[in-house]
XYZ file of C-alpha atoms in Angstrom:
468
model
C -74.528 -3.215 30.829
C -71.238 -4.705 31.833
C -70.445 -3.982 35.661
C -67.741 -1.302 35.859
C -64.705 -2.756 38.203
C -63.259 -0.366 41.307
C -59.706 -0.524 42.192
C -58.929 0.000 45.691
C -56.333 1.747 47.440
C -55.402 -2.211 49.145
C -55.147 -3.315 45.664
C -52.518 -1.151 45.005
C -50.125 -2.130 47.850
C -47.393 -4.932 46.587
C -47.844 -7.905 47.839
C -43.911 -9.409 47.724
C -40.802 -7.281 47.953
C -40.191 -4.679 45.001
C -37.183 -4.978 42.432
C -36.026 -1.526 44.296
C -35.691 -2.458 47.315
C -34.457 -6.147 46.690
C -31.364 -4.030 44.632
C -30.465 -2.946 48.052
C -29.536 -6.344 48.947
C -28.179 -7.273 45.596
C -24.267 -7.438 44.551
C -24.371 -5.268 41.523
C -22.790 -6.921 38.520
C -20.181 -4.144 36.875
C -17.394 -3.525 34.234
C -14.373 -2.372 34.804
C -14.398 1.334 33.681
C -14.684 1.880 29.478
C -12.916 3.966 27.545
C -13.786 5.068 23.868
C -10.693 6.638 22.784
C -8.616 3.445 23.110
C -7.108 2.344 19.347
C -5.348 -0.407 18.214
C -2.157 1.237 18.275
C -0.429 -1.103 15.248
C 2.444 1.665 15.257
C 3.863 0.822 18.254
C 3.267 -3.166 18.137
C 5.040 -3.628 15.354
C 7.788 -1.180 15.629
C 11.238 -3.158 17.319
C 12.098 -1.034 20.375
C 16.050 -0.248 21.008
C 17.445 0.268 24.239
C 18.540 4.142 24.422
C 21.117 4.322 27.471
C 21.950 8.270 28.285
C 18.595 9.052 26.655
C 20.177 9.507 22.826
C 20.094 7.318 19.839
C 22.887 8.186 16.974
C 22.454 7.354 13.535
C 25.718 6.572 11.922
C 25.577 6.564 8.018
C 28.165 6.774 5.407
C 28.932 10.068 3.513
C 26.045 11.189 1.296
C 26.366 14.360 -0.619
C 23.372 16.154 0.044
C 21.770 18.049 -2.849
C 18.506 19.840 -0.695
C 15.656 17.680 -2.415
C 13.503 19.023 -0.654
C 10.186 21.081 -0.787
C 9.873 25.098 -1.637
C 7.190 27.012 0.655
C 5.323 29.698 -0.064
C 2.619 32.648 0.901
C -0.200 34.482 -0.683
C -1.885 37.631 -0.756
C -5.518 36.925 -2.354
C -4.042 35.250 -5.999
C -0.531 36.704 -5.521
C 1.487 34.065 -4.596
C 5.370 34.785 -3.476
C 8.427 32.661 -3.336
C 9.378 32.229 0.987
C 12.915 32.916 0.149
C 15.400 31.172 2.905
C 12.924 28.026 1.136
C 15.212 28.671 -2.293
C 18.073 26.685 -0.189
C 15.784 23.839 -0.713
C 16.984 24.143 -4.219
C 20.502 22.427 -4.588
C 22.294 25.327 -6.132
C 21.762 27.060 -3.427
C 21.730 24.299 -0.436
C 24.317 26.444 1.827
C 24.278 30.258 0.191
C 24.032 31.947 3.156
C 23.242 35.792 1.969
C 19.278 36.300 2.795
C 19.322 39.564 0.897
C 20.142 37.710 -2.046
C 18.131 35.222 -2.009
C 15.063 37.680 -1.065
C 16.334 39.650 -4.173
C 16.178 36.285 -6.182
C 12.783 35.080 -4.773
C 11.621 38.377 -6.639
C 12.654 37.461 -10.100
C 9.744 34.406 -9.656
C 6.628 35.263 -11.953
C 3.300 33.245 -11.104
C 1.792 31.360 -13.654
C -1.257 29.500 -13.837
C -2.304 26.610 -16.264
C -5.236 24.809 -17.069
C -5.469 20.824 -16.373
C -3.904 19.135 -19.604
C -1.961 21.924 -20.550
C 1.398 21.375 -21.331
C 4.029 23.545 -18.935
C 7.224 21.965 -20.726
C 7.681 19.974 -23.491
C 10.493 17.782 -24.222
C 13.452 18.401 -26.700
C 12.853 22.284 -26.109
C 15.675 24.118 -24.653
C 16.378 24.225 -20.738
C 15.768 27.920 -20.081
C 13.644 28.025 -16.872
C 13.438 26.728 -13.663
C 9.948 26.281 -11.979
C 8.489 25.497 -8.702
C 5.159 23.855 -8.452
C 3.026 25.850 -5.367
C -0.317 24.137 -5.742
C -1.804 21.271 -8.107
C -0.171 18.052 -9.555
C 1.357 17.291 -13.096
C 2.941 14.666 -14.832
C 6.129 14.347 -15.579
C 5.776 11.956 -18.912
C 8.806 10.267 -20.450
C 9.293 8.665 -24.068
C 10.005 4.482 -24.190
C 12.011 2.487 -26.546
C 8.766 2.425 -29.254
C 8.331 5.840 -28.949
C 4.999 5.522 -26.476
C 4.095 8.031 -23.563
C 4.185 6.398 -20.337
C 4.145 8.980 -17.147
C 6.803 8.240 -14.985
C 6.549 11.074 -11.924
C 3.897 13.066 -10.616
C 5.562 16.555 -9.121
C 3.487 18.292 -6.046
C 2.806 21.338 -4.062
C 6.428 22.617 -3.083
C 8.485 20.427 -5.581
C 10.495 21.821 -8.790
C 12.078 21.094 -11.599
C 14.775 22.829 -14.033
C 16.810 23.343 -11.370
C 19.558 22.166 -13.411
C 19.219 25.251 -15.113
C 20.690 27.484 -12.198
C 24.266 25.788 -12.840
C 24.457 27.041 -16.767
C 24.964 24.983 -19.734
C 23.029 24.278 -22.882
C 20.311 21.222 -22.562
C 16.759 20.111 -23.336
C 13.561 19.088 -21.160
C 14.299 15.426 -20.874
C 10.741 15.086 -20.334
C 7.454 16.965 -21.261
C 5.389 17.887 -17.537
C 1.681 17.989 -17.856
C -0.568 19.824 -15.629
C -3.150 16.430 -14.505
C -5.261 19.462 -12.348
C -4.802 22.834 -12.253
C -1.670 24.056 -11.474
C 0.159 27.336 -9.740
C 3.439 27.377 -10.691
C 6.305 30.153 -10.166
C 8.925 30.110 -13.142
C 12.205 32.216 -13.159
C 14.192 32.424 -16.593
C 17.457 31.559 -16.686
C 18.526 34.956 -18.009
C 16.833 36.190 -14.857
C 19.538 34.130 -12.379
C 22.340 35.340 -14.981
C 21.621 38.735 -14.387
C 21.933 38.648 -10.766
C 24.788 36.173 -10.915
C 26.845 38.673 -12.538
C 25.852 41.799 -9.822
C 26.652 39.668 -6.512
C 29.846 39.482 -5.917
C 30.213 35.680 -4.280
C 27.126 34.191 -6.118
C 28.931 32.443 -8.919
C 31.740 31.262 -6.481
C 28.928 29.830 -4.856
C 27.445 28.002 -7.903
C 30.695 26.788 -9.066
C 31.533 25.313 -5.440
C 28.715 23.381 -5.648
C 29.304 22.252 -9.695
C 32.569 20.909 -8.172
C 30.947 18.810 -4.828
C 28.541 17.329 -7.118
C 30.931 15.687 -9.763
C 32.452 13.495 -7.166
C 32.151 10.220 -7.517
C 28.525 8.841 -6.101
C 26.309 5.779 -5.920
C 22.595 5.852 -7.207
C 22.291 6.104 -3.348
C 24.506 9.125 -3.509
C 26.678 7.656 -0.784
C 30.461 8.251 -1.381
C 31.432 6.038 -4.003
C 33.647 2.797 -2.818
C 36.275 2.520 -5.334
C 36.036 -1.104 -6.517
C 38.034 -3.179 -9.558
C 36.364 -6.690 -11.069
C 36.606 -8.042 -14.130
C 40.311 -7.701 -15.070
C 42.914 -9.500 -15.819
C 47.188 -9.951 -14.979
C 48.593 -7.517 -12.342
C 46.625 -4.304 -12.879
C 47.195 -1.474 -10.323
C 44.221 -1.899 -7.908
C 42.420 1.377 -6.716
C 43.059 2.808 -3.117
C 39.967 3.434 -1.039
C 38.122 3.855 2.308
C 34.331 3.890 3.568
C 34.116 7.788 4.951
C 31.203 8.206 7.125
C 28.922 11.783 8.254
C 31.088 14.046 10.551
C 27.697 15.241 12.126
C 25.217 12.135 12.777
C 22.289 12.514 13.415
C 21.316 12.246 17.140
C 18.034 11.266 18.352
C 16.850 12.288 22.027
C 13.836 10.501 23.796
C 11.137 12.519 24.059
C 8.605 12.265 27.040
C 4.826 12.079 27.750
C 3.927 12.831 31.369
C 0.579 13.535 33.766
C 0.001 13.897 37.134
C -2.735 11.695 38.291
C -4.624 12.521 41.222
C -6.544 10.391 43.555
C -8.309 11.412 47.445
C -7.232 9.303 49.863
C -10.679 8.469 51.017
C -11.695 7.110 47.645
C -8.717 4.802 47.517
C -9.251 3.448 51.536
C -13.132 3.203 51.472
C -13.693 2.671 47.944
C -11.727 -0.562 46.469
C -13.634 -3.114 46.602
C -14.772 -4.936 43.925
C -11.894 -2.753 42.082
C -8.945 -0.696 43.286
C -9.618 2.927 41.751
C -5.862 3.481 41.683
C -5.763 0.439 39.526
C -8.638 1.591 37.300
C -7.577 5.458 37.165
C -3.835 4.082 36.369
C -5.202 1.942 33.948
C -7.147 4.448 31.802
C -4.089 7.291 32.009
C -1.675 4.796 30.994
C -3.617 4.077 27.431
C -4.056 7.891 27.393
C -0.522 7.978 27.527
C 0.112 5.115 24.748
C -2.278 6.700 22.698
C -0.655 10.106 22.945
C 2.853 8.384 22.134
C 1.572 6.961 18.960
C 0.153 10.273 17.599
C 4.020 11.811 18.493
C 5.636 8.831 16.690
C 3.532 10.153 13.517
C 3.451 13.612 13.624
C 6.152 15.254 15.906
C 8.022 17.592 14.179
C 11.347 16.804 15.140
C 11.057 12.085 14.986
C 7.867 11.819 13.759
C 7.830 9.427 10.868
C 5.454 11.779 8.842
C 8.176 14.372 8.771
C 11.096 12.368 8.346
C 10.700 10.427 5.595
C 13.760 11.393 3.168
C 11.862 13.859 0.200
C 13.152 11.666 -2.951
C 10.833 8.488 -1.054
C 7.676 11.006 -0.764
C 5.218 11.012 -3.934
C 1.635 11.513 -4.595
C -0.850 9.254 -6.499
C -1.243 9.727 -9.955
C -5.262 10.439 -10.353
C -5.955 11.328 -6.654
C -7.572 7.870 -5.053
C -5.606 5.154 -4.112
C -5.235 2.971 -6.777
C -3.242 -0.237 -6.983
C -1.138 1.324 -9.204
C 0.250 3.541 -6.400
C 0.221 1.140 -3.750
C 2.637 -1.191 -6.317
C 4.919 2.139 -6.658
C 5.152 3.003 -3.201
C 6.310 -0.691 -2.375
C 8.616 -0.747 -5.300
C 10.780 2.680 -3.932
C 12.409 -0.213 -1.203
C 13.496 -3.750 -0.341
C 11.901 -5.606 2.109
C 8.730 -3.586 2.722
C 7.577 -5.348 6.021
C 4.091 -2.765 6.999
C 1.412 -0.401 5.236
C -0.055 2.335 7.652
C -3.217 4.059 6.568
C -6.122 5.805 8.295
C -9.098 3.671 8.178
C -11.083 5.531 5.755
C -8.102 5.502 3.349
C -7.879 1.983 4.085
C -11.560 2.053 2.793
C -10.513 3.828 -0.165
C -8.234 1.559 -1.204
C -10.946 -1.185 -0.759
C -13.280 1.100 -3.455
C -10.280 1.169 -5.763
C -9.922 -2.403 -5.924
C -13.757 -2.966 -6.047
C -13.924 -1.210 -8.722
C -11.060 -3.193 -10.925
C -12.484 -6.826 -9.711
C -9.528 -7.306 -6.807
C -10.002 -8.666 -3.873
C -6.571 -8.328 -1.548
C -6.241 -11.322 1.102
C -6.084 -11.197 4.284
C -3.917 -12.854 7.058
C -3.457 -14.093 10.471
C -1.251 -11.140 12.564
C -0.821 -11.449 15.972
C -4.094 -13.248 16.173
C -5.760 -10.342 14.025
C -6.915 -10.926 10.567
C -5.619 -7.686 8.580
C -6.112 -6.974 4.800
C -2.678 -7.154 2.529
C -1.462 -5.635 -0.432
C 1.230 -7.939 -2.409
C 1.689 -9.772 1.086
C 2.553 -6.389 2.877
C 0.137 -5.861 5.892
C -2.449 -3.077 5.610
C -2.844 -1.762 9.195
C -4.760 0.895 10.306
C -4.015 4.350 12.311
C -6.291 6.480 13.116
C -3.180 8.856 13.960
C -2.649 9.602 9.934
C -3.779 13.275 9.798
C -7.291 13.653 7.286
C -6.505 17.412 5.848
C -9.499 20.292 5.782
C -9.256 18.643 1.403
C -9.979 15.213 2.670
C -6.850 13.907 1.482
C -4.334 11.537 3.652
C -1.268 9.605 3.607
C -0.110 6.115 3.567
C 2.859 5.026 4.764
C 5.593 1.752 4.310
C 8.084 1.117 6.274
C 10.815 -1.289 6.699
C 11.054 -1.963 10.291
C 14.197 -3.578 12.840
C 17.702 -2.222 13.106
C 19.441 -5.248 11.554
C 17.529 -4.345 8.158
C 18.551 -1.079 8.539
C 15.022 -0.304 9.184
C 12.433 2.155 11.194
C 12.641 1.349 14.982
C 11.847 2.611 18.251
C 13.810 4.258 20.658
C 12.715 3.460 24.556
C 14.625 3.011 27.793
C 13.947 0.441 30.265
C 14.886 0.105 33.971
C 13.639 3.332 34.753
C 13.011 4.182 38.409
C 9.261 3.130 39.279
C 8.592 1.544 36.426
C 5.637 0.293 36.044
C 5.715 -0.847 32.136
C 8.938 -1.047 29.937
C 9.671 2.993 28.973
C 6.960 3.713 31.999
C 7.352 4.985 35.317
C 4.980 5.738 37.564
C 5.867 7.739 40.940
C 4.741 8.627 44.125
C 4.544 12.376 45.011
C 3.108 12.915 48.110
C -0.016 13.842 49.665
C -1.075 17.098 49.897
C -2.825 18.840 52.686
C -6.356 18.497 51.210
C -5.434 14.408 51.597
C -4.925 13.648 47.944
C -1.956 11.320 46.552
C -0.314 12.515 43.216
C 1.251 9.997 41.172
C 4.122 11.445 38.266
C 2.935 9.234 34.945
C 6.160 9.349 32.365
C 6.508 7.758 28.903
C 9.801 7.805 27.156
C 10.222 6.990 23.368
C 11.244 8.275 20.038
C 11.732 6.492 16.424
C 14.536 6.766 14.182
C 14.662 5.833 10.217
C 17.871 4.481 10.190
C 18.229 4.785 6.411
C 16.106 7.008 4.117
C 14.821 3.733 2.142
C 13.607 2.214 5.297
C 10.012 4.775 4.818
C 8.057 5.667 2.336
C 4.853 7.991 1.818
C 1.817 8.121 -0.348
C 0.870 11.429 -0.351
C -2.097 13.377 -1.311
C -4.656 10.530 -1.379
C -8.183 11.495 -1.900
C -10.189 9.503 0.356
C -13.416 10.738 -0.407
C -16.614 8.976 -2.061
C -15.835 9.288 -6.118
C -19.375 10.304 -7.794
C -19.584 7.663 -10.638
């Protein structure tokens, strides 16, 4: 039998120094601090940044006759859906009627209808009786060409209407038939309906013909005030009088600001800095907080973000639900000179299953030493800012950016006191009696779409995995 070996307890003790204790020797080799939530912030790299002096940017435009394109809201109870009224003044009948009694009164006279996907809710050539608001789904609006074929040429959206023409009387037809393409909620009022109260409220038809009158002067497609113009003639015609009238109310944009109050014991900033100075390092990491925080407020903010500001006649939604290239083509061709696409990156991916699936492969090019995906030559960037709704859909948005192409640009001020980067500041506070230094971290910025072409937005865009 083999001889069985016995470890002793002085075969056990190490005979050289141990990894452990040699470490307490050792200069540790270390990164600076990491930080996951850092992006690549396209948004604010490629926007142009204008000086702001007093803190406020004005937009001057010429005259546009404003006609309240924009979107009707509504609630629910269970099924029961009801028109918000003060939303009716979204409807340009009623862009300035100021009686809320009336127009709760009118919001009444809405029924709810439902329809199945296909079915037809108008049809072209009937008569103009109704006017209807969509509240949930998307149809078609489909037109008639030259030979007679269907081609669809709109898709109309959750809080978007049509018929409103019908509100300012007159005999017409549907110029085009609207198809349900899912299934639709839609609130119709007859025109009858309208009629009747027109002719109990005193003021209501002075209203309507006020605003008959204010929309038959003279516009261009832009519905700017038209510049009277003559070409073409010949001798000593008389030559029309005219002037470039501008908005008596601008617009006004006001920075809006970011700020923290970092923190930092004195102790760890005397005894603590080398290889690294922790103010450094804690400044570091607040200051991309910061940037990061300013992107997501150049997208969503209520009051500049570029999500909300887009004019409502550049906002439309795809036609089947994915991106296809078919919608990326339309929203490009709503504007000249589209310079940037901004998507999330899983509707970025989207769009990369869409053109899978048809055989297209977009290029790519070289952007501030990035290689980024293109669609007709227009960058594809992605932003991670782009809200994902709870129905997995998105938004994707083009922009024309810089002032002189009357463009989207941002609004920053530099020379601030303390600053530390341009639109920055970073200032001393004090220290406190528990020995710890506070620092005031401030970011100033804003954006401004100088005119409505300048953005665009895809709206609505599945971005989920299509079952085949």
């Amino acid at each position: 039998m083999p001889a069985t070996s016995s470890v002793t307890q002085q075969d056990l003790q190490p005979q050289s120094l141990t990894t452990a204790a040699a470490r307490n020797l050792a200069t540790t080799t270390k990164t600076a601090p990491q930080m996951q939530g850092i992006s690549d912030r396209w948004l604010l790299k490629i926007l142009p940044w204008t000086q702001t002096n007093g803190g406020v940017f004005r937009v001057n435009r010429r005259l546009t006759y404003t006609v309240g394109d924009g979107r009707v809201t509504f609630t629910n109870v269970g099924a029961e859906v009801r028109v918000v009224p003060p939303e009716l003044r979204e409807l340009p009948a009623l862009r300035s009627y100021e009686d809320d009694e009336v127009l709760a009164e009118l919001a009444g006279r809405f029924i709810q209808q439902e329809f199945e996907p296909g079915a037809v809710i108008v049809e072209a050539g009937q008569p103009m009786d109704e006017v209807y608001l969509i509240v949930h789904g998307k149809a078609n609006r489909i037109g008639r060409g030259q030979y007679d074929n269907a081609a669809t040429v709109g898709v109309l959206a959750d809080g978007q209407y049509f018929g409103e023409q019908t509100l300012l009387g007159g005999d017409g037809t549907w110029p085009e038939t609207v198809k349900a393409a899912t299934a639709c909620t839609v609130m119709m009022m007859p025109r009858q309906s309208f009629e009747d109260l027109e002719g109990q409220v005193e003021g209501l038809r002075d209203h309507i013909d006020e605003h008959r009158a204010g929309s038959s002067k003279k516009q261009n497609r832009a519905g700017e005030a038209e510049i009277e113009l003559a070409s073409g003639h010949d001798g000593e015609p008389d030559l029309p009088g005219t002037f470039v009238d501008y908005e008596l109310s601008p617009r006004e944009y006001e920075l809006s600001v970011a700020q923290t109050v970092l923190r930092v014991h004195t102790r760890v900033a005397d005894l603590y800095n080398e290889p690294m100075n922790q103010l450094e390092q804690q400044l570091r990491l607040t200051i991309e907080a910061l940037r990061e925080r300013q992107e997501h407020e150049l997208i969503n903010n209520r009051g500049f973000g570029l999500l909300y500001n887009a004019d409502f006649k550049q906002r439309f939604s795809t036609h089947s639900g994915p991106p296809t290239p078919d919608d990326l083509d339309d929203l490009l061709s709503r504007r000249r000179n589209s310079h940037y696409l901004l998507a999330h990156p899983r509707t970025i991916a989207a769009i990369g299953r869409e053109c899978n699936k048809r055989g297209l492969y977009p290029q790519s090019i070289d952007l501030n030493g990035h290689m980024v995906p293109t669609w007709r030559g227009v960058p594809l960037l992605p932003c991670n800012k782009i809200p994902i709704t709870e129905t997995n859909t998105s938004s994707i948005l083009c922009m024309r950016v810089g002032e002189e192409k009357q463009g989207v640009v941002g609004l920053h001020q530099t020379g601030l006191p303390d600053e530390y980067e341009p639109g920055l500041s970073v200032r001393f506070m004090g220290i406190d009696s528990k020995a710890i230094m506070s620092y005031l971290v401030s970011a100033y910025y804003a954006a401004a779409v100088l005119v409505p072409d300048a953005l665009g937005i895809l709206e609505n865009v599945e971005i989920g995995r299509q079952d085949d």
